[in-house]
Coordinates of C-alpha atoms in Angstrom, one line a residue:
X1 CA 54.6 49.1 47.4
X2 CA 57.3 48.7 44.9
X3 CA 60.4 46.4 45.3
X4 CA 63.7 48.0 46.1
X5 CA 65.4 45.9 43.4
X6 CA 64.4 43.4 40.8
X7 CA 66.6 40.8 38.9
X8 CA 65.0 38.8 36.2
X9 CA 66.8 35.6 34.8
X10 CA 65.4 34.0 31.8
X11 CA 67.1 31.2 30.4
X12 CA 67.1 27.4 29.6
X13 CA 67.5 25.5 32.9
X14 CA 69.1 22.3 31.7
X15 CA 69.0 20.8 35.2
X16 CA 65.4 21.7 35.7
X17 CA 66.0 23.4 39.1
X18 CA 66.9 26.8 40.2
X19 CA 69.4 27.0 43.3
X20 CA 69.2 30.2 45.6
X21 CA 72.0 30.4 48.1
X22 CA 74.7 32.8 49.4
X23 CA 77.8 32.3 47.4
X24 CA 79.7 31.0 50.5
X25 CA 77.0 28.5 51.4
X26 CA 76.6 26.8 48.1
X27 CA 78.1 23.6 49.4
X28 CA 75.5 23.4 52.2
X29 CA 72.4 23.4 50.2
X30 CA 69.7 20.7 50.6
X31 CA 69.4 17.4 48.6
X32 CA 66.8 17.6 45.8
X33 CA 63.6 16.2 47.2
X34 CA 62.7 13.5 44.5
X35 CA 58.9 13.8 45.2
X36 CA 59.1 17.3 43.7
X37 CA 58.4 20.8 45.1
X38 CA 60.8 23.1 46.9
X39 CA 63.7 21.6 48.7
X40 CA 65.1 24.1 51.4
X41 CA 67.3 24.5 54.4
X42 CA 68.7 27.6 56.0
X43 CA 71.6 27.6 53.5
X44 CA 70.0 27.1 50.3
X45 CA 66.7 26.6 48.3
X46 CA 66.2 24.4 45.4
X47 CA 63.1 25.4 43.2
X48 CA 61.9 23.3 40.4
X49 CA 61.7 25.3 37.0
X50 CA 60.7 24.2 33.5
X51 CA 63.4 21.9 32.2
X52 CA 65.1 23.2 29.0
X53 CA 64.3 19.9 27.1
X54 CA 60.7 20.3 28.0
X55 CA 59.5 21.6 24.6
X56 CA 58.2 20.0 21.4
X57 CA 60.4 20.3 18.2
X58 CA 59.0 20.3 14.8
X59 CA 60.3 19.5 11.4
X60 CA 64.1 19.1 13.0
X61 CA 64.2 22.4 14.5
X62 CA 65.1 22.3 18.1
X63 CA 65.0 25.1 20.7
X64 CA 65.5 25.0 24.4
X65 CA 62.6 25.8 26.6
X66 CA 63.2 28.7 28.9
X67 CA 61.9 29.7 32.5
X68 CA 62.2 33.1 34.3
X69 CA 63.3 33.5 37.9
X70 CA 62.5 37.0 39.2
X71 CA 64.0 38.0 42.6
X72 CA 62.5 40.9 44.1
X73 CA 64.1 42.7 47.3
X74 CA 61.4 44.4 49.5
X75 CA 61.6 46.6 52.6
X76 CA 58.6 44.7 54.1
X77 CA 56.7 41.6 53.1
X78 CA 54.8 42.1 49.9
X79 CA 51.1 41.1 49.4
X80 CA 50.4 37.9 47.5
X81 CA 49.3 38.7 44.0
X82 CA 46.1 36.9 42.8
X83 CA 46.4 33.7 41.0
X84 CA 49.7 33.0 42.6
X85 CA 50.6 30.4 45.5
X86 CA 53.4 30.4 47.9
X87 CA 55.7 27.2 47.3
X88 CA 58.0 28.0 50.1
X89 CA 58.6 30.6 52.9
X90 CA 61.5 30.7 55.4
X91 CA 64.7 32.2 56.4
X92 CA 67.8 32.0 54.4
X93 CA 71.3 32.8 55.6
X94 CA 72.9 35.4 53.3
X95 CA 76.2 36.3 55.2
X96 CA 77.8 38.0 52.2
X97 CA 74.7 40.1 51.5
X98 CA 74.4 38.3 48.2
X99 CA 72.1 35.8 46.6
X100 CA 73.4 33.3 43.9
X101 CA 70.8 32.2 41.5
X102 CA 71.7 29.6 39.1
X103 CA 72.4 25.9 38.6
X104 CA 75.4 23.8 37.5
X105 CA 75.7 25.4 34.2
X106 CA 75.5 29.2 35.1
X107 CA 74.6 31.7 37.8
X108 CA 73.7 35.4 38.6
X109 CA 74.5 37.1 41.8
X110 CA 71.9 39.7 43.4
X111 CA 73.3 42.2 45.8
X112 CA 72.1 44.2 48.7
X113 CA 70.6 41.5 51.0
X114 CA 70.9 41.5 54.9
X115 CA 73.0 38.8 56.6
X116 CA 69.5 37.0 57.3
X117 CA 67.0 37.2 54.7
X118 CA 63.3 36.0 54.6
X119 CA 62.4 34.3 51.4
X120 CA 59.1 33.5 49.7
X121 CA 58.8 31.7 46.6
X122 CA 55.8 32.3 44.7
X123 CA 54.5 30.3 41.6
X124 CA 51.3 30.5 39.6
X125 CA 48.7 28.4 41.0
X126 CA 48.2 26.6 37.8
X127 CA 51.9 25.9 37.2
X128 CA 53.2 24.3 40.4
X129 CA 55.2 21.2 39.2
X130 CA 57.4 22.7 36.2
X131 CA 56.9 26.5 36.2
X132 CA 57.7 28.9 33.5
X133 CA 57.9 31.8 36.0
X134 CA 59.0 31.8 39.5
X135 CA 59.1 34.9 41.8
X136 CA 61.4 35.2 44.7
X137 CA 60.4 37.6 47.2
X138 CA 63.2 38.7 49.8
X139 CA 63.2 41.0 52.8
X140 CA 65.1 41.4 56.0
X141 CA 64.4 38.4 58.4

């Protein structure tokens, strides 16, 4: 089975989190859980990602660390791929049919979602605390 649509966002995440929410509900997202892991409610999901400053610099050169958030929209729930672990699964309200992916610095918007979306956040099993790659699988709730 192939996804209906895929959006890849690769960039430095200066806040160390990726926020997933309908654009109308961004003000109703949960507080970040200081113990780590995914924080979520029906209006938003906060996923820890590799912090932009989490990189070694050599000889005075400095580059920001990057992480990739891949949002995949499916017709049905996909199989979990080997070596990956579900960090969160639940329902997300998407009344505008859009999913905002970003942080306080910048965001992207993915289109074509139902008004109620089932979301699964998937990480590599060995990279749960500060992942370089996050997969967000979405299908109709």
